[in-house]
Short mmCIF file of C-alpha atoms and ligand atoms in Angstrom, two decimals:
data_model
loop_
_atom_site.label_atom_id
_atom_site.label_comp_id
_atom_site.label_asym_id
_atom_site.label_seq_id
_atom_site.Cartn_x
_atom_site.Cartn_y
_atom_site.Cartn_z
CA UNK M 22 -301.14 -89.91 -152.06
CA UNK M 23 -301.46 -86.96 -154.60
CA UNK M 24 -299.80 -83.87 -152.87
CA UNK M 25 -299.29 -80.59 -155.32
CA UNK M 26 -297.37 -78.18 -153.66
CA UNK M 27 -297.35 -74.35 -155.24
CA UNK M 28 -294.64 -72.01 -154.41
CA UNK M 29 -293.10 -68.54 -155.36
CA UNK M 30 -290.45 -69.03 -157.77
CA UNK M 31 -288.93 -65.46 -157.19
CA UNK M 32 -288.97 -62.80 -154.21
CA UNK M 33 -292.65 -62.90 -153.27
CA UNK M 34 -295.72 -61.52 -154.58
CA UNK M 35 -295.76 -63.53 -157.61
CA UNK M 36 -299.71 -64.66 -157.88
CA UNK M 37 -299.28 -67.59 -155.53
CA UNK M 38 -302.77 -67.48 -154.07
CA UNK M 39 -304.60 -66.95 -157.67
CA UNK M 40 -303.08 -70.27 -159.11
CA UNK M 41 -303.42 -71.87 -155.09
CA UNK M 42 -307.40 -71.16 -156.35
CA UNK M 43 -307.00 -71.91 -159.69
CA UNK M 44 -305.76 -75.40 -158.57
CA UNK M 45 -307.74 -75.90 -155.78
CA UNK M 46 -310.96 -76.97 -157.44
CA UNK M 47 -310.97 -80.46 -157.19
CA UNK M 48 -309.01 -80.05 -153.51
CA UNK M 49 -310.09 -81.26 -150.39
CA UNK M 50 -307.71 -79.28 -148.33
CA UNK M 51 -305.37 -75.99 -149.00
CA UNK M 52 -302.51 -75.91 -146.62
CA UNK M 53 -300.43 -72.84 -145.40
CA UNK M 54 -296.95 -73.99 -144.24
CA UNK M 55 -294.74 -71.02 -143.26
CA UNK M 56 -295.01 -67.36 -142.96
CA UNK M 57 -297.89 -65.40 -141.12
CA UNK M 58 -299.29 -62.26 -142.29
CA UNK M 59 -296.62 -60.53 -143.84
CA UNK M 60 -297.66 -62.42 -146.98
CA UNK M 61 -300.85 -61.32 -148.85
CA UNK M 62 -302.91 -62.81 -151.55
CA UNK M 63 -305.90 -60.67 -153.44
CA UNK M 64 -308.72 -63.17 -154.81
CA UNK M 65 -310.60 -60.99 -157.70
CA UNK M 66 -313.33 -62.44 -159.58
CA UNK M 67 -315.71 -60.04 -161.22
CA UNK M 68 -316.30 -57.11 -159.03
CA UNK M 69 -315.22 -59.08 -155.68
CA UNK M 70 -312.05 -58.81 -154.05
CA UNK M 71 -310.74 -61.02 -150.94
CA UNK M 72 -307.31 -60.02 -149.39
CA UNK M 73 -305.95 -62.89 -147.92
CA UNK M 74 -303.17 -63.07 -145.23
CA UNK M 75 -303.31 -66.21 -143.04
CA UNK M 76 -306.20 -68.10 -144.35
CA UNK M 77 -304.70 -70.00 -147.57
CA UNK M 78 -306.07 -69.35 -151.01
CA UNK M 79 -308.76 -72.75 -151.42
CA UNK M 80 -310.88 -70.54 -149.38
CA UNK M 81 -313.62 -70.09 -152.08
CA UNK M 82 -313.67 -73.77 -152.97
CA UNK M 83 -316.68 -74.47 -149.90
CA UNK M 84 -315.86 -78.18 -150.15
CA UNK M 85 -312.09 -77.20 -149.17
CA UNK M 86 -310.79 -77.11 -145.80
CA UNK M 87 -308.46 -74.50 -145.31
CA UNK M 88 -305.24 -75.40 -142.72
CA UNK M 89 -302.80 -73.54 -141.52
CA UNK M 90 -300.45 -75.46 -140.83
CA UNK M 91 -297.27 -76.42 -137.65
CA UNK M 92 -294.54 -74.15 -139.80
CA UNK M 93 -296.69 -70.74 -139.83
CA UNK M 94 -296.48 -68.51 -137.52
CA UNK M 95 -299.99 -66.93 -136.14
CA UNK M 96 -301.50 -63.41 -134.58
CA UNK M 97 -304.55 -64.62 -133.25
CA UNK M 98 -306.17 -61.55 -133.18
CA UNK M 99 -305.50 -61.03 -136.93
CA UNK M 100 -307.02 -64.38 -137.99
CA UNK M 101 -310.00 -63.65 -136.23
CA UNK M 102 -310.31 -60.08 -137.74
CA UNK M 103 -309.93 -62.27 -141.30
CA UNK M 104 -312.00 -65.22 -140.68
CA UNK M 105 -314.73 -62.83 -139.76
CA UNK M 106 -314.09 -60.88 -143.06
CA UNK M 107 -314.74 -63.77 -145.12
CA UNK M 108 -317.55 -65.04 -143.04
CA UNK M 109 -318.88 -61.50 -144.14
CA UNK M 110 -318.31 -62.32 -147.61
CA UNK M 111 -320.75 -65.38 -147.46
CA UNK M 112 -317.69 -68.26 -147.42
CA UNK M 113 -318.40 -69.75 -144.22
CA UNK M 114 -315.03 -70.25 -143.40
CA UNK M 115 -315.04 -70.78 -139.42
CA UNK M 116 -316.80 -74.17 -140.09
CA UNK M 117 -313.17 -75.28 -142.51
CA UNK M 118 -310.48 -73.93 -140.93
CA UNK M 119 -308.27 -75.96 -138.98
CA UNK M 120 -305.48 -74.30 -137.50
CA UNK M 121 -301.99 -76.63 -136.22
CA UNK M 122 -301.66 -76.01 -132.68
CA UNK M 123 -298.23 -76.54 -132.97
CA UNK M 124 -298.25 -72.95 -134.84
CA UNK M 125 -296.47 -70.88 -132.72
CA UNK M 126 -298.14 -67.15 -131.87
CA UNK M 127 -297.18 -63.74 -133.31
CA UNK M 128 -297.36 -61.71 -130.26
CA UNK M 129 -298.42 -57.78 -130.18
CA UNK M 130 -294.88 -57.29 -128.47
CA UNK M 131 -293.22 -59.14 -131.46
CA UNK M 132 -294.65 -56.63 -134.04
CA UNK M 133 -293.52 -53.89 -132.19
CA UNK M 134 -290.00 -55.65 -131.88
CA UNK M 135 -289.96 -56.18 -135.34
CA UNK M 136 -290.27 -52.22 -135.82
CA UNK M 137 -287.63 -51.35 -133.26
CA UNK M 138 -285.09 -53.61 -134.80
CA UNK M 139 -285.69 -52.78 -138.19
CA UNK M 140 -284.69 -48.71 -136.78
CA UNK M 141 -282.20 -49.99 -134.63
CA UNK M 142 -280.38 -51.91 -138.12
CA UNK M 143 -280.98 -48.11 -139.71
CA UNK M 144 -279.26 -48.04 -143.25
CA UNK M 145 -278.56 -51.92 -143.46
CA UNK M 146 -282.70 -52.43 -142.66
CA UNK M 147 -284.43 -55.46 -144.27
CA UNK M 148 -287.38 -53.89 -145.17
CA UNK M 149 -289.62 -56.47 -143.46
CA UNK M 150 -293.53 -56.25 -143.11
CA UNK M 151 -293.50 -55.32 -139.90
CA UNK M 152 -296.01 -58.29 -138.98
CA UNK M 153 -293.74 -59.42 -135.93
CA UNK M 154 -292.68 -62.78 -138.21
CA UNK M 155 -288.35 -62.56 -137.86
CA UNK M 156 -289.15 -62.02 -133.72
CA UNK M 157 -291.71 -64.87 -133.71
CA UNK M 158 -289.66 -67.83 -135.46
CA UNK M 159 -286.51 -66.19 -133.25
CA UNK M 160 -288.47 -67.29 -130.23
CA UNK M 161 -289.54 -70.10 -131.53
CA UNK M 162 -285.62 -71.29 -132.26
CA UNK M 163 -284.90 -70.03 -129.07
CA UNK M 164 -287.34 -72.34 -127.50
CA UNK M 165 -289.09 -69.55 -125.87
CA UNK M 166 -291.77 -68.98 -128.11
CA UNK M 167 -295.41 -70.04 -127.24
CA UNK M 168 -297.42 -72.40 -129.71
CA UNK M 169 -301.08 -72.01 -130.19
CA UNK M 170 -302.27 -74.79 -128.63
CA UNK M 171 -302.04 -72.74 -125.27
CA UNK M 172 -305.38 -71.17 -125.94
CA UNK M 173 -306.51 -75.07 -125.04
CA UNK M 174 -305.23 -74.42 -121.72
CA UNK M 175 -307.48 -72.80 -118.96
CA UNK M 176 -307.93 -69.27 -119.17
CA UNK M 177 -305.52 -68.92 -116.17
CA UNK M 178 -302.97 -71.16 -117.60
CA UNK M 179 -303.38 -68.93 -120.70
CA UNK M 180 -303.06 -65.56 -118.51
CA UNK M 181 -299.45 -66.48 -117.39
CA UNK M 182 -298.44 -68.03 -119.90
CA UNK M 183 -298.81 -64.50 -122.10
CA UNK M 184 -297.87 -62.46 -119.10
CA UNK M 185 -294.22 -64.35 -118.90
CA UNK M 186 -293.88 -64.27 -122.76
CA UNK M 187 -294.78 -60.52 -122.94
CA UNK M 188 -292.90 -59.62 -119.78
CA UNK M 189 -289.47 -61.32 -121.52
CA UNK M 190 -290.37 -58.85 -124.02
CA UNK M 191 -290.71 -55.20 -122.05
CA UNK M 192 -286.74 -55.81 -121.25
CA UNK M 193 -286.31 -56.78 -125.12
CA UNK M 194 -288.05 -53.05 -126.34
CA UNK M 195 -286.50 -50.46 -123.70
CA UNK M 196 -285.97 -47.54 -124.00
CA UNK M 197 -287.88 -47.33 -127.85
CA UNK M 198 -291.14 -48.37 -126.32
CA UNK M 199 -292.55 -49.52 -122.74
CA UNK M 200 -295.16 -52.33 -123.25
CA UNK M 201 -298.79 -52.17 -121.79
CA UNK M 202 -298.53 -56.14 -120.96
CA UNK M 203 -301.80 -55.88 -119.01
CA UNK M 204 -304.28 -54.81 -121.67
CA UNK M 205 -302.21 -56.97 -124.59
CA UNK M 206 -303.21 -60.14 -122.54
CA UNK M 207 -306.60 -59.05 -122.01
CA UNK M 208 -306.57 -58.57 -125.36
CA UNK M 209 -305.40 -62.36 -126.48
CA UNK M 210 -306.88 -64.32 -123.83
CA UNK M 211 -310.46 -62.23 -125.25
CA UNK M 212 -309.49 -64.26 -128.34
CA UNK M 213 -309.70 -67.88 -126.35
CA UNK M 214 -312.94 -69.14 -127.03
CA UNK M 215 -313.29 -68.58 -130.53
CA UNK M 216 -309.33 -70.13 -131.55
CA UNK M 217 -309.75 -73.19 -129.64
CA UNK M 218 -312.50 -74.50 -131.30
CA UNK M 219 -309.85 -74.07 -134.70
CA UNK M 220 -307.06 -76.09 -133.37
CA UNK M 221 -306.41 -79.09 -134.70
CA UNK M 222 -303.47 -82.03 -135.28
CA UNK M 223 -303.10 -80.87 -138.96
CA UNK M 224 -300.38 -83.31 -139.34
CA UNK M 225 -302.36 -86.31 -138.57
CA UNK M 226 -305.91 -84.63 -140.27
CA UNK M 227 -303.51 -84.35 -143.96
CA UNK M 228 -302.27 -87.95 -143.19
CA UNK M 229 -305.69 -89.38 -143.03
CA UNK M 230 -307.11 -87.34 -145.90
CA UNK M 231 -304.47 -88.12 -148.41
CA UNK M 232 -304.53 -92.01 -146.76
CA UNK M 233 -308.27 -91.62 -148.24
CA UNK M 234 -307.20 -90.67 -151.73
CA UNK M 235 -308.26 -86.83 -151.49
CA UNK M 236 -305.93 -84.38 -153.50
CA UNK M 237 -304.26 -81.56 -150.75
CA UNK M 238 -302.51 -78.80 -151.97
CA UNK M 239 -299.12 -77.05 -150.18
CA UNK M 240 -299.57 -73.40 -150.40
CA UNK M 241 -296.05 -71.32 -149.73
CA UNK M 242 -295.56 -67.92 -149.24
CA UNK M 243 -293.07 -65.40 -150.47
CA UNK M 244 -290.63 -66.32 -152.62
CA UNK M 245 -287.76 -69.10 -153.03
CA UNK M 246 -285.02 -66.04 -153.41
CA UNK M 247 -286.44 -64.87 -149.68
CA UNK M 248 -285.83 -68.33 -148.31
CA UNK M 249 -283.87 -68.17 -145.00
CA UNK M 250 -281.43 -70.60 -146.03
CA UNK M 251 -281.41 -70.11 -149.76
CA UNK M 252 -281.70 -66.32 -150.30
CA UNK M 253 -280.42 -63.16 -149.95
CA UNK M 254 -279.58 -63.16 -146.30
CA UNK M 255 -280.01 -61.56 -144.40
CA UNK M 256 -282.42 -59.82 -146.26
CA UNK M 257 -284.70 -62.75 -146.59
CA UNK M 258 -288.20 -63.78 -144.47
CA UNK M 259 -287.65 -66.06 -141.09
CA UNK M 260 -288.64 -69.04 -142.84
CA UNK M 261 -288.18 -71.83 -145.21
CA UNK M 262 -289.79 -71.03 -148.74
CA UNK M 263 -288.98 -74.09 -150.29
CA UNK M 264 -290.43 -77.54 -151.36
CA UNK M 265 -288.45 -79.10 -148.02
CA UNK M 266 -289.96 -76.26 -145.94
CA UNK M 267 -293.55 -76.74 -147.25
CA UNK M 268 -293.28 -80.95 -146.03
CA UNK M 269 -291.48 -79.23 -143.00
CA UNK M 270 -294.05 -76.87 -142.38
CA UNK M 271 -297.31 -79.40 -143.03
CA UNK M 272 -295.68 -82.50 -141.46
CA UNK M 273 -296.27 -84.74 -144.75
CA UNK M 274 -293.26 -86.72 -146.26
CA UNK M 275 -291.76 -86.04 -149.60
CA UNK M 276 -292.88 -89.30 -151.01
CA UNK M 277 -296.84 -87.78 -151.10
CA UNK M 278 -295.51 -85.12 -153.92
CA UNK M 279 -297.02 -85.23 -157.08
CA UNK M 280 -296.04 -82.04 -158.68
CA UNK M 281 -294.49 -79.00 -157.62
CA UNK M 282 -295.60 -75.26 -159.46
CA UNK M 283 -293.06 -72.38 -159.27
CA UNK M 284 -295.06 -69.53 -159.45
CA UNK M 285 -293.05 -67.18 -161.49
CA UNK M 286 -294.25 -63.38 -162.87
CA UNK M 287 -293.09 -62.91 -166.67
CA UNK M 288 -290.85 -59.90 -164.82
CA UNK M 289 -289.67 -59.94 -161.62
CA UNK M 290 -290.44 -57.84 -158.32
CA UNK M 291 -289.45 -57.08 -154.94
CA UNK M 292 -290.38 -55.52 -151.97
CA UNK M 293 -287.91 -54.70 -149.01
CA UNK M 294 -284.20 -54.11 -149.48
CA UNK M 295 -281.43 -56.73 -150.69
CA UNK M 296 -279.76 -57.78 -153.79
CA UNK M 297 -281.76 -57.77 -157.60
CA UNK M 298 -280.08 -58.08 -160.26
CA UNK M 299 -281.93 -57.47 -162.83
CA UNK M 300 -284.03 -54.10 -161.07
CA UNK M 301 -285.04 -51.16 -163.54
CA UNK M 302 -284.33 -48.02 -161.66
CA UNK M 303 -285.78 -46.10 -164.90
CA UNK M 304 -288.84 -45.48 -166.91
CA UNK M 305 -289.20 -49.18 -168.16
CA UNK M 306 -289.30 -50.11 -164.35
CA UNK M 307 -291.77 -47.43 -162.97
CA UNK M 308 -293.78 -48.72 -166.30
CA UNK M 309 -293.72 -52.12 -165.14
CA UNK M 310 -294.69 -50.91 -161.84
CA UNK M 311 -297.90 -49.23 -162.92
CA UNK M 312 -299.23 -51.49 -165.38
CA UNK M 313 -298.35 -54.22 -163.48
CA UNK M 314 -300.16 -52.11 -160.44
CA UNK M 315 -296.48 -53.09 -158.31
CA UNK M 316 -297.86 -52.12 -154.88
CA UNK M 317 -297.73 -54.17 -151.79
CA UNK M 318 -300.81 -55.81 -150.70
CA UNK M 319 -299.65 -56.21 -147.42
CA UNK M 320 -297.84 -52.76 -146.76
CA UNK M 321 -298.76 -50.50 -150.12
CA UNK M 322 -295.54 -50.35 -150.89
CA UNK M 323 -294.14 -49.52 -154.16
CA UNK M 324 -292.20 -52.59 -155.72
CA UNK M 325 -289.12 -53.06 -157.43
CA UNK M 326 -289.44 -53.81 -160.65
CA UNK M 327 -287.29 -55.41 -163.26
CA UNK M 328 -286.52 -57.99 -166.46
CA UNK M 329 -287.13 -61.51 -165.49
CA UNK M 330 -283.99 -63.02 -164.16
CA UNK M 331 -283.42 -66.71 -165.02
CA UNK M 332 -280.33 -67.50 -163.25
CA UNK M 333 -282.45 -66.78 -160.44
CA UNK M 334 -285.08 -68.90 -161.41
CA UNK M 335 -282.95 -71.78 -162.37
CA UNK M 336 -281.92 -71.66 -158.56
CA UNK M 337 -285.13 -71.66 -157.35
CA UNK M 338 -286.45 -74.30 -159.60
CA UNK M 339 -282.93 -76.36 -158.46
CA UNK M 340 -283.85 -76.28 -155.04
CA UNK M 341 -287.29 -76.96 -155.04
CA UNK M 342 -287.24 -79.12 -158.12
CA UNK M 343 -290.82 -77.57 -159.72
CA UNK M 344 -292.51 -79.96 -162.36
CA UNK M 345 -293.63 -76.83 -164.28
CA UNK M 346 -293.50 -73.20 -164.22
CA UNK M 347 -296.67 -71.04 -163.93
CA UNK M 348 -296.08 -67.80 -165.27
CA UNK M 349 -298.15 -65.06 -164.14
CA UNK M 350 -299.70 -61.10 -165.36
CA UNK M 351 -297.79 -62.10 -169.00
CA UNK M 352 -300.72 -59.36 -169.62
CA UNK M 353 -298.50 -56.75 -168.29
CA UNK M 354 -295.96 -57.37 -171.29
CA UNK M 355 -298.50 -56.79 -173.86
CA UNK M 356 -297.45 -53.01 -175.11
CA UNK M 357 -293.60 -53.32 -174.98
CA UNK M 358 -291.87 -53.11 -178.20
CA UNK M 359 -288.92 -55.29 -176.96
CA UNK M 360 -288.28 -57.58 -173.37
CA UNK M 361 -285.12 -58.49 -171.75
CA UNK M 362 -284.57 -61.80 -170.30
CA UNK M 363 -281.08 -62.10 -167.70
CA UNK M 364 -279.78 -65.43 -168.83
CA UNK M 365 -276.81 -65.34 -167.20
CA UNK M 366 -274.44 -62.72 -164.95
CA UNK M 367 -271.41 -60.98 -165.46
CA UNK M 368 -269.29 -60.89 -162.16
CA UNK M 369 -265.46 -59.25 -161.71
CA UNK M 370 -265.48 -59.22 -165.89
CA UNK M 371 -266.72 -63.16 -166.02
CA UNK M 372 -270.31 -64.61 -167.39
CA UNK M 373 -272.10 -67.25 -164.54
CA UNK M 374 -274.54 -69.34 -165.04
CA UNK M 375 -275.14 -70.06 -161.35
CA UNK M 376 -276.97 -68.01 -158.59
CA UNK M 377 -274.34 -66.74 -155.98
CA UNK M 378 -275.33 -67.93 -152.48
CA UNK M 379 -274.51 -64.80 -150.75
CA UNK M 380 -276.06 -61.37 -151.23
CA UNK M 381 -272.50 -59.62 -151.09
CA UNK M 382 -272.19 -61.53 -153.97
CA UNK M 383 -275.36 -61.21 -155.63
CA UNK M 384 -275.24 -57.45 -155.37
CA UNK M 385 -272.04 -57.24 -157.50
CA UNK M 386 -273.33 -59.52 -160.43
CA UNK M 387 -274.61 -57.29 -163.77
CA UNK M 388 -277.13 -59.02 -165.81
CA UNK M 389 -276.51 -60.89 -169.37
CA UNK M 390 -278.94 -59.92 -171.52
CA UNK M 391 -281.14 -61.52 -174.05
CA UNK M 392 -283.56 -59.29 -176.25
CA UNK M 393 -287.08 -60.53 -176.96
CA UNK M 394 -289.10 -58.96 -179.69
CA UNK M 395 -292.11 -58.12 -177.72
CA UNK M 396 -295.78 -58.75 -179.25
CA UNK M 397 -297.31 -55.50 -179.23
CA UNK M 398 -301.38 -56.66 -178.81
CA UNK M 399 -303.29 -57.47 -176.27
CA UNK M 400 -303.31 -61.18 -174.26
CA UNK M 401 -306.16 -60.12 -172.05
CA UNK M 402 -308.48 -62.34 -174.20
CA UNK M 403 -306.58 -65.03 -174.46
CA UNK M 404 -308.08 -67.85 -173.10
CA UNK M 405 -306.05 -70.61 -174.88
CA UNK M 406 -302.29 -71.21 -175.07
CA UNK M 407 -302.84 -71.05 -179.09
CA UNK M 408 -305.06 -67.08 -178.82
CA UNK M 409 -301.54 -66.20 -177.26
CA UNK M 410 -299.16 -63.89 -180.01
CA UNK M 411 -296.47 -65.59 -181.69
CA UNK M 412 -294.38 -63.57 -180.12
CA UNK M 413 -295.81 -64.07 -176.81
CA UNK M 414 -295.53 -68.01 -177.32
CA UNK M 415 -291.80 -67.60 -178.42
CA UNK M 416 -290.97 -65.54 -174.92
CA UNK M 417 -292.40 -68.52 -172.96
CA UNK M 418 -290.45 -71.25 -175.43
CA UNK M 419 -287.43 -68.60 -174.06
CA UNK M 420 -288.34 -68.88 -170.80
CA UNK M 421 -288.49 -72.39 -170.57
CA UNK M 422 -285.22 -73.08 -172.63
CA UNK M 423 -283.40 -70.95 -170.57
CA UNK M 424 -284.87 -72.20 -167.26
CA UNK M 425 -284.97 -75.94 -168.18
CA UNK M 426 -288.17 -75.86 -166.61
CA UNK M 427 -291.46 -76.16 -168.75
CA UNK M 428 -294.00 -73.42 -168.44
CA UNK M 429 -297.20 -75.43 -168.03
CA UNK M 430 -299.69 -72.43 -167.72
CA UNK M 431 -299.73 -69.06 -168.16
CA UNK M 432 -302.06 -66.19 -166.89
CA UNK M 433 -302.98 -63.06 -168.30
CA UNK M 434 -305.39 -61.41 -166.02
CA UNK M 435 -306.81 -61.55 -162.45
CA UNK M 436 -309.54 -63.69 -162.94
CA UNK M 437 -309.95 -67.19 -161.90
CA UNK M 438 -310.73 -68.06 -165.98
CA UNK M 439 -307.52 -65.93 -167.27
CA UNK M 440 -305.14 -68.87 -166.08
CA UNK M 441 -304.19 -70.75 -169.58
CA UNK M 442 -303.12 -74.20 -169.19
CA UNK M 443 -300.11 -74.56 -171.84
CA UNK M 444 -300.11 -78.09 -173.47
P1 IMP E 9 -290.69 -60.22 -143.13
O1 IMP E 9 -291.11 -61.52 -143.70
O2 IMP E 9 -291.82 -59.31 -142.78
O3 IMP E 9 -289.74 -60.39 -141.98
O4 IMP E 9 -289.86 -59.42 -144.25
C1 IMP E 9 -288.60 -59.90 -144.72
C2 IMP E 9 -288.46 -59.63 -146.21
O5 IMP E 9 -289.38 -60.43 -146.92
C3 IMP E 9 -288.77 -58.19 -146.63
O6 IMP E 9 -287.95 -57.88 -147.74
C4 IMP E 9 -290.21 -58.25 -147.08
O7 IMP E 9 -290.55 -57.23 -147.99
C5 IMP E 9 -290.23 -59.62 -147.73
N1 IMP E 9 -291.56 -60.24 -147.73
C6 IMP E 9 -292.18 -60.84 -146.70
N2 IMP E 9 -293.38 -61.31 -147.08
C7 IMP E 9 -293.51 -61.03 -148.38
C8 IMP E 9 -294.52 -61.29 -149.35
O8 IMP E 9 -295.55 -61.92 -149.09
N3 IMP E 9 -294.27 -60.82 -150.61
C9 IMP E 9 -293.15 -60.17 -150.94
N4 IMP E 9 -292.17 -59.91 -150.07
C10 IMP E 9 -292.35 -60.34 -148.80
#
């Protein structure tokens, strides 16, 4: 039962849905497991570019279904906009999604919560999306959240069902905003006909095709350091980004694993506010930031950039226990005289080794540097592990010795043939 499952090794944005595509060529289904739109994925090959936000990253593979699976989180009137954007684009992708209809629903009411809270928090803000996903999985804990599989009920069924949900909500938003319940239903029950037809026991569809020898691959989004449980909280996403929560999320058991890919960059980024250690608030960052082109693909917004921080990888890597790292845009590296690797912390005049659990924490440790002589030449060629500098090889023989973790490929461009398997 060969299962790969490919998540972000750091806070998000770390090329997840290029090596999901990379990967995905032999796979007969891609599977989202957590999240909703806040996450975003840009497919580029040649002069094409596909932003992704729901739909998972095997999209281009036409032999590979595309599922979004129980754990995610769903505006129905966003997949629709993005299913017919792709449909546009030639990939036929209505005919391959499936869509869990135990997904619960990202409600127009839970975006706008999502703002209000984030102003109502004021200086100690998270710095979310603003795609409604901390109010949806809070409803869905709270047991008051509705899963998708109500657009299979009759369209009156449907009608109250949203009325009650967004009702609950009016009282929720007062005074910041007064909810126009009438026209957001009319809105989402518009929507009925063409989600029903995508809803689907994923659980039981992944079952059979991996009971029939086909490869699937788990796709996560954001990062393992934004994991609800096992980042930064609060200033984490609402769900588990993890190798437990991508099982959790698909409803397949760990036993179907085969390997598991933390995504890493060869820096590190993030978006939103919370601890990182090892940020460049100076010219080296806002240089990382434009070659790296550092801006949100969901939001625009300028990211945080900084030195790669192993301690923080060696957590992520703990928890999810990744076969191999993949490490993304080394291209970005290419003109820096010397790189800096944070191998371990300093904290209260002390050197750890270990990632602190809590962001208090976190936001008191200084990194321990290590000094890389950087290679100075272009990898953009590269299309080999041995084209890659010397130099270049010896910062991913770093990387891997000081994350215990091997780095079995390595990408140095945007393109689908820039990913370098490393042997
Ligand atoms: P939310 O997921 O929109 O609630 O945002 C919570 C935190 O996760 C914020 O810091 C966001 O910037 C961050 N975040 C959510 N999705 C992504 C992503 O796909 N990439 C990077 N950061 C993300």
């Amino acid at each position: 039962m060969p299962c790969d499952v490919v998540l972000g090794g750091q806070w998000g944005d770390e090329g997840k849905g290029k090596v999901v595509d990379y990967l995905a060529a032999g796979a007969r289904a891609v599977v989202r497991c957590q999240g909703g739109a806040n996450a975003g994925h840009t497919l580029v090959e040649g002069d094409e570019r596909l932003a992704l936000h729901l739909v998972p990253s095997g999209v281009r593979h036409r032999g590979c279904l595309v599922v979004l699976g129980s754990g995610m989180v769903i505006d129905p009137v966003a997949l629709l906009d993005e299913i017919g954007a792709l449909d546009k684009a030639g990939l036929d992708v209505r005919r391959r999604v499936r869509v869990s209809s135990a997904a619960h629903v990202v409600l127009p009411a839970h975006r706008l919560q999502d703002r209000v809270e984030e102003m109502r928090r004021g200086a100690a803000s998270v710095g979310t999306t603003g795609r409604g996903i901390g109010p949806a999985y809070a409803d869905k804990s709270a047991r008051t959240g509705l899963q998708i599989g109500v657009f299979l009920l009759p369209e009156p069924e449907l009608r109250s069902a949203l009325e009650r949900a967004l009702e609950a909500k009016r009282a929720v938003l007062r005074p910041e905003s007064d909810l126009d319940v009438a026209a957001m239903v009319d809105e989402i029950v518009a929507c009925r006909d063409r989600i029903a037809p995508l809803l689907a026991d994923t659980g039981v569809l992944l079952h059979d095709l991996l009971d029939a020898g086909h490869d699937v691959i788990l796709e996560g989004a954001q990062g393992v350091l934004l994991d609800l449980d096992h980042g930064s909280y609060p200033y984490v996403t609402s769900s588990s980004c993890t190798t437990a929560g991508a099982l959790a999320g698909s409803g397949l058991p760990p036993q179907c694993v085969r390997r598991v890919y933390g995504v890493v960059k060869a820096y590190a980024t993030r978006v939103g506010n919370g601890p990182f250690p090892t940020e460049l608030e100076d010219a080296t960052g806002a240089r990382l930031r434009e070659v790296g082109r550092e801006f949100g693909t969901t939001t625009g917004r300028p990211r945080r950039c900084g030195w790669f921080d192993a301690v923080a990888a060696r957590h992520a890597a703990r928890i999810c226990g990744f076969t191999e790292l993949v490490l993304t845009k080394l291209d970005v590296l290419d003109d820096f005289e010397t790189l800096r690797i944070a191998e371990a912390y300093e904290l209260d005049g002390e050197r750890i080794d270990r990632y602190p659990i809590d962001a208090r924490t976190q936001a008191r440790c200084q990194p321990v540097w290590t000094e890389i002589e950087g290679w100075r030449s272009s990898t953009r060629a590269c299309r080999r592990a041995g084209d890659l500098p010397v130099a270049a090889r010896r910062y991913l023989e770093r990387l891997a010795a000081c994350t215990g973790i091997r780095v079995g490929h390595v990408s140095v461009g945007p393109d689908r043939d820039s990913t370098i398997p490393v042997p």
